[in-house]
């Protein structure tokens, strides 16, 4: 049976690559050069009868040629003819790669920078105040100049962080078909929705949903389940576990105040709470994927944590630098 090669290219919504990131052996995020775009456009012309007839005016030819200077997710799959992946599956693999790389950028910088670079800053309403006096006219506005998104920078530092802290495993496990991978994909989706939401209040609800999706089962008490399991998953040190548990409970108390209309004590509290929750979701997700050989679903995670709670001496693989956990804890007001 002959070999089939699938070459799938997808532009990104949020990223701007200055360095290539190998997300998996089959998937790379990179800046596509003008020469690469020209060769791809020529390949389209040779393979597509419509392009051979209409040439540069063909839709697919123009799209391929327009990839020059863009950041793309590139998926290359080799297999036997008749056993290739569908367009929908290739698109999902590329989308997950983009989301996982964006999640890796959460561990550095702050939410406002992430939001500005990924979504831009655009006001839905523009106001203008014109005042006329006998000898004077003045113009003012509360609106700020609109800023277009520049893209989240993927540079050498981001590439090293991605490779050293377990994000390749997170991508691999997220692309499999298990109950754990389903939870990881849902968490990543909620997390990116939160991180790109201009409303901090609604973003907070999305971040808490991302956290709950990882380890909370059914109708069990959310705050207790997450504060205990989060502590056991993230640390082996008893004192540090207590600190993590207290921090998660504080996160949920602040979330409850905001959701039920009580507000926050100081300006900027929501941003710091979001920073804590976002980073914690990433770190827990990385631990779950690093231990996917022993944890196939949330019940396995629950049993692991219950054994520790009842005195069992257990530990797990934590692929990230501990500085990222300390940075998350320091974000909570």
Tab-separated table of C-alpha atoms in Angstrom, residues 126-133 138-142:
chain	number	residue	atom	x	y	z
A	126	UNK	CA	-16.497	56.020	21.892
A	127	UNK	CA	-17.451	59.264	23.615
A	128	UNK	CA	-16.575	62.835	22.733
A	129	UNK	CA	-17.088	65.982	24.807
A	130	UNK	CA	-16.914	69.322	23.002
A	131	UNK	CA	-17.072	72.491	25.097
A	132	UNK	CA	-17.470	75.964	23.633
A	133	UNK	CA	-16.944	79.158	25.554
A	138	UNK	CA	-11.977	72.207	24.185
A	139	UNK	CA	-12.391	68.569	23.224
A	140	UNK	CA	-12.081	65.608	25.611
A	141	UNK	CA	-12.956	61.908	25.770
A	142	UNK	CA	-12.835	59.097	28.305
